[in-house]
Coordinates of C-alpha atoms in Angstrom, one line a residue:
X209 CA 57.5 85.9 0.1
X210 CA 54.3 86.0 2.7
X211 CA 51.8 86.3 -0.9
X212 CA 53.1 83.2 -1.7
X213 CA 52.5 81.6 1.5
X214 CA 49.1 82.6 1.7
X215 CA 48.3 81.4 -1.3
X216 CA 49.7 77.9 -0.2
X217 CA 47.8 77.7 2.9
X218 CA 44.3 78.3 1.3
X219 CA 45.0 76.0 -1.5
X220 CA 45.4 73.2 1.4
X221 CA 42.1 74.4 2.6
X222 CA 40.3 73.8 -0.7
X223 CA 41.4 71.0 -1.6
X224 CA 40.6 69.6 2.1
X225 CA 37.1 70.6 1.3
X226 CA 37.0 69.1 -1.9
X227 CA 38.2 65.3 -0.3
X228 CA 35.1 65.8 2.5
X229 CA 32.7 66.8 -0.1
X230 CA 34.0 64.1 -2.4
X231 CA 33.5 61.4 0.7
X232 CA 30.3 63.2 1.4
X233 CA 29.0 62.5 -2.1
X234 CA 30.7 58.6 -1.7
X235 CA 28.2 58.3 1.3
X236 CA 25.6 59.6 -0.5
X237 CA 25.5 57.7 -3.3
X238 CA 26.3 54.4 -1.7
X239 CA 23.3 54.5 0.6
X240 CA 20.8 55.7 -2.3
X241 CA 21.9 52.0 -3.7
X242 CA 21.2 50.4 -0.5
X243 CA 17.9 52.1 -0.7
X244 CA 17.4 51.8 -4.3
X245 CA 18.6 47.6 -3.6
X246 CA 15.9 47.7 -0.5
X247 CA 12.8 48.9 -3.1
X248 CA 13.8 46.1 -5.6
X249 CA 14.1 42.8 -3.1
X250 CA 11.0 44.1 -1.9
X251 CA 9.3 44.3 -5.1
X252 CA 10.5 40.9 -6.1
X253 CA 9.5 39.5 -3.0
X254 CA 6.4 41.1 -3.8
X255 CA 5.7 39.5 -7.2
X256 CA 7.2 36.1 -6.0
X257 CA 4.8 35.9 -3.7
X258 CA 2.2 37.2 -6.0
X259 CA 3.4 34.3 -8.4
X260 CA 3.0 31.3 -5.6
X261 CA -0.5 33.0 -4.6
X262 CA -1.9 32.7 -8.3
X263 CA -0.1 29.3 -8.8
X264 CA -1.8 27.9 -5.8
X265 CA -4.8 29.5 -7.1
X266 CA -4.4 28.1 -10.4
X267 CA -3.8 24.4 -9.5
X268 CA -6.8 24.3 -6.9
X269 CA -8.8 25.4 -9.9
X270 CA -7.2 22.7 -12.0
X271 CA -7.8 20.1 -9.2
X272 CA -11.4 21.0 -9.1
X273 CA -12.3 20.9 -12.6
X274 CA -10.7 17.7 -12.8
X275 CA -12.9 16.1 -9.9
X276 CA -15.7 17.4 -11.1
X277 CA -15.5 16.1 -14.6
X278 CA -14.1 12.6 -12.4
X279 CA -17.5 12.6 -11.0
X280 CA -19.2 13.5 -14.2
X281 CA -17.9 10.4 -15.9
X282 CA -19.0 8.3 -13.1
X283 CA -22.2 8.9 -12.9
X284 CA -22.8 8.9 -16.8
X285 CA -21.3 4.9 -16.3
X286 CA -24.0 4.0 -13.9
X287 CA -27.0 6.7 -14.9
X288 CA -30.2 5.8 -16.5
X289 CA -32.4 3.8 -14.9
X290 CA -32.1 0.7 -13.4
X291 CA -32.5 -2.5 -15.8
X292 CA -33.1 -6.0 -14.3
X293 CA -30.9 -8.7 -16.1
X294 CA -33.4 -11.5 -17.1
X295 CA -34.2 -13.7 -14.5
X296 CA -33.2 -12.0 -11.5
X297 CA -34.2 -12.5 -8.3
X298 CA -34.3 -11.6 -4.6
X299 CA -34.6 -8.4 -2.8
X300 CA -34.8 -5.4 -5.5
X301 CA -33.8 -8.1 -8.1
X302 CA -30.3 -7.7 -7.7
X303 CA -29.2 -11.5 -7.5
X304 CA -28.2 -13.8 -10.7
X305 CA -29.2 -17.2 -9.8
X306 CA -27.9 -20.3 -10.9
X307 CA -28.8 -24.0 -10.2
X308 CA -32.3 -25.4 -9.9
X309 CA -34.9 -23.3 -7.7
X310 CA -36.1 -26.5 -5.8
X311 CA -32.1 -27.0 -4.1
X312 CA -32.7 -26.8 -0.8
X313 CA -29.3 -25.2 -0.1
X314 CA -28.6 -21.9 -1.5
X315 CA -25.0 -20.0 -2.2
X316 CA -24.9 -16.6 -1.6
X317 CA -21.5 -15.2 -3.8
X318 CA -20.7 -11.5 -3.3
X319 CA -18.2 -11.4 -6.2
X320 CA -16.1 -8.5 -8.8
X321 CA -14.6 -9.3 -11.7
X322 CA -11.9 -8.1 -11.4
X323 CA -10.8 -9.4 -7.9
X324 CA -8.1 -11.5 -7.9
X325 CA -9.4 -13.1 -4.6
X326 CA -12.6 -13.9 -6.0
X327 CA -10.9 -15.3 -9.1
X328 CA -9.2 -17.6 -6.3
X329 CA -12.2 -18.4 -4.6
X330 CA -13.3 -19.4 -8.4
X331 CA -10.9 -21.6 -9.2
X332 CA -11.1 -23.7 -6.3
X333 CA -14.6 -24.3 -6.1
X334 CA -16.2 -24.1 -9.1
X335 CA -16.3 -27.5 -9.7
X336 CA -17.8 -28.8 -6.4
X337 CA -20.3 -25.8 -7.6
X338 CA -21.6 -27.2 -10.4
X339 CA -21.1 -30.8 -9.5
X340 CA -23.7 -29.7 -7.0
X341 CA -25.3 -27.5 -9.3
X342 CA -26.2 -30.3 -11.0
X343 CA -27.5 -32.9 -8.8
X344 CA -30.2 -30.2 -7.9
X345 CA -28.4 -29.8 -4.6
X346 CA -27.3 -26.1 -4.8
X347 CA -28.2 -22.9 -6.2
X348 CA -26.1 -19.8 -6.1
X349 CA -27.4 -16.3 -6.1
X350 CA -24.7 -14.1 -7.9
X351 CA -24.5 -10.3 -6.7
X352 CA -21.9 -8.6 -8.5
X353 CA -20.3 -5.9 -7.4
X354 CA -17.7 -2.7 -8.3
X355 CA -15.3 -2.5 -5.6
X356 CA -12.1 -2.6 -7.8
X357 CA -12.9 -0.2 -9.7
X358 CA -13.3 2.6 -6.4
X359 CA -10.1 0.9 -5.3
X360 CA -8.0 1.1 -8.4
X361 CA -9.9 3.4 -10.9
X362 CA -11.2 2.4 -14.1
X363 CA -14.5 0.7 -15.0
X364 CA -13.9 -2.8 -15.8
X365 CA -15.6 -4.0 -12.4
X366 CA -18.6 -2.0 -14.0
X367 CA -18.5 -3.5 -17.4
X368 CA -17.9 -6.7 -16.7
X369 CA -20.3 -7.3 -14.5
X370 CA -22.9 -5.3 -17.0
X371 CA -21.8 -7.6 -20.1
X372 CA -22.2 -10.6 -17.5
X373 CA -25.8 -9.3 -17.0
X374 CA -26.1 -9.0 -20.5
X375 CA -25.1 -13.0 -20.9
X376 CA -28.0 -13.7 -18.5
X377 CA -30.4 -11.8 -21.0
X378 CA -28.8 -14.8 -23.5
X379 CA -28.9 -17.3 -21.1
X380 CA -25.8 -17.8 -21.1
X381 CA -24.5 -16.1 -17.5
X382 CA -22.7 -19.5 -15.9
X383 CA -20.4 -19.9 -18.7
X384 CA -19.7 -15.9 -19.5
X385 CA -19.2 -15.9 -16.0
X386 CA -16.5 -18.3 -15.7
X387 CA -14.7 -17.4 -19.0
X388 CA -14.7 -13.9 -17.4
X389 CA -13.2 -15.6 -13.9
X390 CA -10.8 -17.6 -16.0
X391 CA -9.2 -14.6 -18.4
X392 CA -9.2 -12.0 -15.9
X393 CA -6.1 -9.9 -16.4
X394 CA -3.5 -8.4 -13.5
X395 CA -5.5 -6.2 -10.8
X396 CA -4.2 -3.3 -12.5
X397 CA -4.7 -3.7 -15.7
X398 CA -8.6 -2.4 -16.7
X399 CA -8.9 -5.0 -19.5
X400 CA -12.7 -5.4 -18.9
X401 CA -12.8 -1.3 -19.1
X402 CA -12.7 -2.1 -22.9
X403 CA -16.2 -3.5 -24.7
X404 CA -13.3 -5.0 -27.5
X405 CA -11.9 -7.1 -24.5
X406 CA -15.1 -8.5 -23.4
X407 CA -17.0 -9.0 -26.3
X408 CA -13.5 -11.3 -27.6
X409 CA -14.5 -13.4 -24.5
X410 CA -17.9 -13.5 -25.5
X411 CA -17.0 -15.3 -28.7
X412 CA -15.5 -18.3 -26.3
X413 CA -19.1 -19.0 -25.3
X414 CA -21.3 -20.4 -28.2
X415 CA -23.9 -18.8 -29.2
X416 CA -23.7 -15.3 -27.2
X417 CA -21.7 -13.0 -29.4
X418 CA -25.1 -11.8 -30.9
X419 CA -26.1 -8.4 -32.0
X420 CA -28.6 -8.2 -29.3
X421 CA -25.5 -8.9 -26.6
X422 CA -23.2 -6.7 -28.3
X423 CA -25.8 -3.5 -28.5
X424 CA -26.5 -4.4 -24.2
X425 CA -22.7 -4.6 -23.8
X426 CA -21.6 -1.4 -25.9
X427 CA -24.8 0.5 -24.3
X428 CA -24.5 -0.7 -20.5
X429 CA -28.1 -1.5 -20.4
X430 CA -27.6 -3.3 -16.8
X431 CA -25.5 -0.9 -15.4
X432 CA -27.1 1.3 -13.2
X433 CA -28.4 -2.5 -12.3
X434 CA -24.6 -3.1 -11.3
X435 CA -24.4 0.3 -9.6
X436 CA -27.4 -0.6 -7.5
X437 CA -26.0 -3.7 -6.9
X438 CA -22.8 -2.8 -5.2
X439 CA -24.9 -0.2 -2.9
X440 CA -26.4 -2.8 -1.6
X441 CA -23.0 -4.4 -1.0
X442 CA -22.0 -1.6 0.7
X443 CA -24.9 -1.0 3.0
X444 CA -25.2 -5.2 3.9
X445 CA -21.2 -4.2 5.9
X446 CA -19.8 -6.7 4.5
X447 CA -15.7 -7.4 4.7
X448 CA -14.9 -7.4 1.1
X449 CA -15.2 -9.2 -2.0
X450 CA -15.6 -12.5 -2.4
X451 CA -18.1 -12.7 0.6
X452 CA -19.3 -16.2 0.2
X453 CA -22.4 -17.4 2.3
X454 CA -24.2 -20.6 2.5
X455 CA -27.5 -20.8 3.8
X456 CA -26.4 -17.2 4.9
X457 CA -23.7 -18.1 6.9
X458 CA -20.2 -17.2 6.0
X459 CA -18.5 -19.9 4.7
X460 CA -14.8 -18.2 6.0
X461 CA -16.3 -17.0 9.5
X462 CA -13.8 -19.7 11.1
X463 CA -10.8 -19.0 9.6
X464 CA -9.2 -22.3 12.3
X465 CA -11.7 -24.6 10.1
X466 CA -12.9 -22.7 7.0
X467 CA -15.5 -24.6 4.7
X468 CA -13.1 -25.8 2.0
X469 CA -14.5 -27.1 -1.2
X470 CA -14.9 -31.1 0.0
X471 CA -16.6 -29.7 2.9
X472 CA -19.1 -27.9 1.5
X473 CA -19.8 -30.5 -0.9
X474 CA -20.4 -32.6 2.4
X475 CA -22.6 -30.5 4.0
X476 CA -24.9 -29.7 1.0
X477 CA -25.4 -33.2 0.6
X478 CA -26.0 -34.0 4.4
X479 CA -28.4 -30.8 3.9
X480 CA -30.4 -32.4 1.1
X481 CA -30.6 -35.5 3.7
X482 CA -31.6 -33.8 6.5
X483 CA -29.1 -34.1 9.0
X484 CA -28.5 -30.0 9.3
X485 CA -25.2 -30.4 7.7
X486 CA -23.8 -32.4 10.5
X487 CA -21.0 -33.2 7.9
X488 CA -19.5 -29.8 7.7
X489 CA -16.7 -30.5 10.0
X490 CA -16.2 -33.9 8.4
X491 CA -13.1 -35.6 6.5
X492 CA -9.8 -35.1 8.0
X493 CA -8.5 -34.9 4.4
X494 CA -9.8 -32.9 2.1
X495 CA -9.4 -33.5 -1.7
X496 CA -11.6 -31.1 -3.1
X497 CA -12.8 -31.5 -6.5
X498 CA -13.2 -27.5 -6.4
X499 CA -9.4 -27.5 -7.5
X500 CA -7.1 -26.8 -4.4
X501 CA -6.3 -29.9 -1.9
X502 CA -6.4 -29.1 2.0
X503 CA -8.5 -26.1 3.8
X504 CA -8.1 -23.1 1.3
X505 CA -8.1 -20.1 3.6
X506 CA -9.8 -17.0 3.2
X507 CA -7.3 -14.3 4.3
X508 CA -8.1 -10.1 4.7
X509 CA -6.6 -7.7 2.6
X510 CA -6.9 -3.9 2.0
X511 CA -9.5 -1.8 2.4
X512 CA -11.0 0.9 0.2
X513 CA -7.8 2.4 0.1
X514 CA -5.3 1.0 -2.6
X515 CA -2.7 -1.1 -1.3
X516 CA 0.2 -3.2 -3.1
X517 CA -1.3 -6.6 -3.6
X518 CA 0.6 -9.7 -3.7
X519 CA 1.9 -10.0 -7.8
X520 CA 2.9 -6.9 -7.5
X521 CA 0.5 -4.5 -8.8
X522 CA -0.7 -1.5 -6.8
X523 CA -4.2 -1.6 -5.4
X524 CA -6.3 -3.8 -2.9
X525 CA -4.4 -6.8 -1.7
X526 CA -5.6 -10.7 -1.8
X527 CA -3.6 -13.2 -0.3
X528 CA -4.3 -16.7 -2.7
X529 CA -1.9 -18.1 -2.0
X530 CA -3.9 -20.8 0.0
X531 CA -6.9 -20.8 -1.6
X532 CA -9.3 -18.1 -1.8
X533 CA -8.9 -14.9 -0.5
X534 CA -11.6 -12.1 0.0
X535 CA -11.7 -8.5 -1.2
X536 CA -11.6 -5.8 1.9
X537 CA -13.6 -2.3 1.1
X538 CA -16.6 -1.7 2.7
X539 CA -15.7 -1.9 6.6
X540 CA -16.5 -4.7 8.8
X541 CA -19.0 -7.3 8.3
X542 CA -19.1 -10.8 7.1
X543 CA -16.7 -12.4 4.7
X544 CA -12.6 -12.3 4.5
X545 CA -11.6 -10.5 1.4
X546 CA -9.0 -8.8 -0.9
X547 CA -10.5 -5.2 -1.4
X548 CA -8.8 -5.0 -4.5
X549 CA -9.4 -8.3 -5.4

């Protein structure tokens, strides 16, 4: 019957239409995700970027609060002004001496207390210092120095060398100073950073734990003494610490025949003679009552710059390990050194 046929043919029709509108609206919807998708990658690339900006930001602020306040601390350490320890002497008053004045050949020791070098140097010729010392041959001028402490942080180059100014106020520098020299703890361990630590030293040396040293120690009366001390290091260019000269000549200049401790006892005393020190190159053998047999060798370590030093703690390098060593930090100039001591 043709009614129904026509009926059947625009059924087809509208239901084709419906399947196109139905794919239409597919489309349509898909691609509003892919745009919706789009607007939210963007916005959280957006904020992440945002984030990183402001965290940058944040930790630069950080950063720079914390150096400041670094350099705050610093300078409260070494402010105030500049006291003299008792008895000091040469330019600006910025040398300790030891030994009779009338010696007629002098030491010059460049030294920080807590560089292991200059410990070295300490051990091996302390005795042949004093043995000289004592026969009015030698005096030693003492400059004392910080350069650990820029090397390794902390403040027990600072300290010490204030409380050991402090024992010169007593009278009692030589034997603070050695007791300091003898106890000194690893590189990078800031022992002398603590008044506790080196007023229990103090109490090794007779008579010097007294209220009067403990009130200079726990007030760092010398130390913008110290601080102006170790400028002076700085601007005389010298290698490191310990920078040792006698008669101001470097005593390590000739690293192929360093003056070991027997030979400098020979040329002091061929000094006080007369002869120039013609005996500087002297004895084949050297026993030295300074502590170490044969030529003890100064050998260059690091620079201002921390490096691993040789037990094994971080900071400035010092070989010892044939006699004394020097202290590298302030560029180039007389006298090997470990920096970090």
């Amino acid at each position: 019957m043709p009614p129904c046929f026509v009926w059947r043919s625009v059924s087809e029709k509208n239901d084709g239409a419906n399947r196109d509108a139905t794919k239409r609206s597919a489309r349509e919807r898909l691609q509003a995700e892919r745009e919706r998708q789009k607007t939210r990658d963007k916005r959280r690339r957006t904020l992440i970027v945002a984030a990183a900006v402001v965290g940058v930001l944040g930790l630069a602020t950080v950063v720079g609060v914390i150096a400041a306040n670094a350099g705050k601390g610093d300078k409260s350490d070494s402010a105030g002004p500049v006291v003299a320890p008792s008895g000091a002497t040469g330019k600006d008053a910025l040398a300790i001496r030891t030994g009779k004045p009338e010696a007629k050949s002098t030491l010059t020791v460049w030294e920080d207390f807590r560089c292991p070098a200059c410990k070295s140097f300490e051990d091996n010729y302390r005795d042949t210092i004093h043995e000289l010392e004592a026969k009015g041959l030698l005096k030693v001028d003492y400059h004392l120095v910080t350069l650990i402490d820029g090397n390794m942080g902390g403040s027990g180059s600072l300290k010490g060398a204030n409380a050991a100014a402090c024992a010169q106020d007593a009278g009692k520098f030589t034997e603070y100073h050695d007791i300091l020299f003898q106890n000194q703890p690893e590189e990078v361990d800031d022992a002398y950073g603590k008044n506790a630590k080196l007023l229990e030293l103090a109490g090794k040396v007779e008579g010097l734990d007294t209220p009067e040293f403990r009130t200079c120690v726990e007030e760092g009366t010398h130390n913008s003494w110290v601080a102006k001390s170790h400028e002076a290091f700085g601007a005389g260019n010298f290698r490191g610490t310990p920078t040792v000269l006698l008669d101001g000549k470097d005593i390590f200049a000739d690293q192929a025949n360093p003056l070991t401790p027997q030979k400098l006892k020979e040329q002091v005393e061929a000094g006080a003679k007369g002869s120039g020190g013609a005996g500087a190159k002297g004895s084949e053998k050297d026993t030295g009552k300074g502590g170490a047999q044969g030529e003890a060798k100064a050998s260059p370590s690091a620079s201002r710059t921390p490096s691993r030093s040789a037990s094994g703690g971080s900071g400035s390098r010092s070989d010892s390990s044939s006699g004394s060593g020097t202290s590298n930090g302030t560029g180039s100039g007389a006298g090997n050194g470990s920096a970090g001591g």
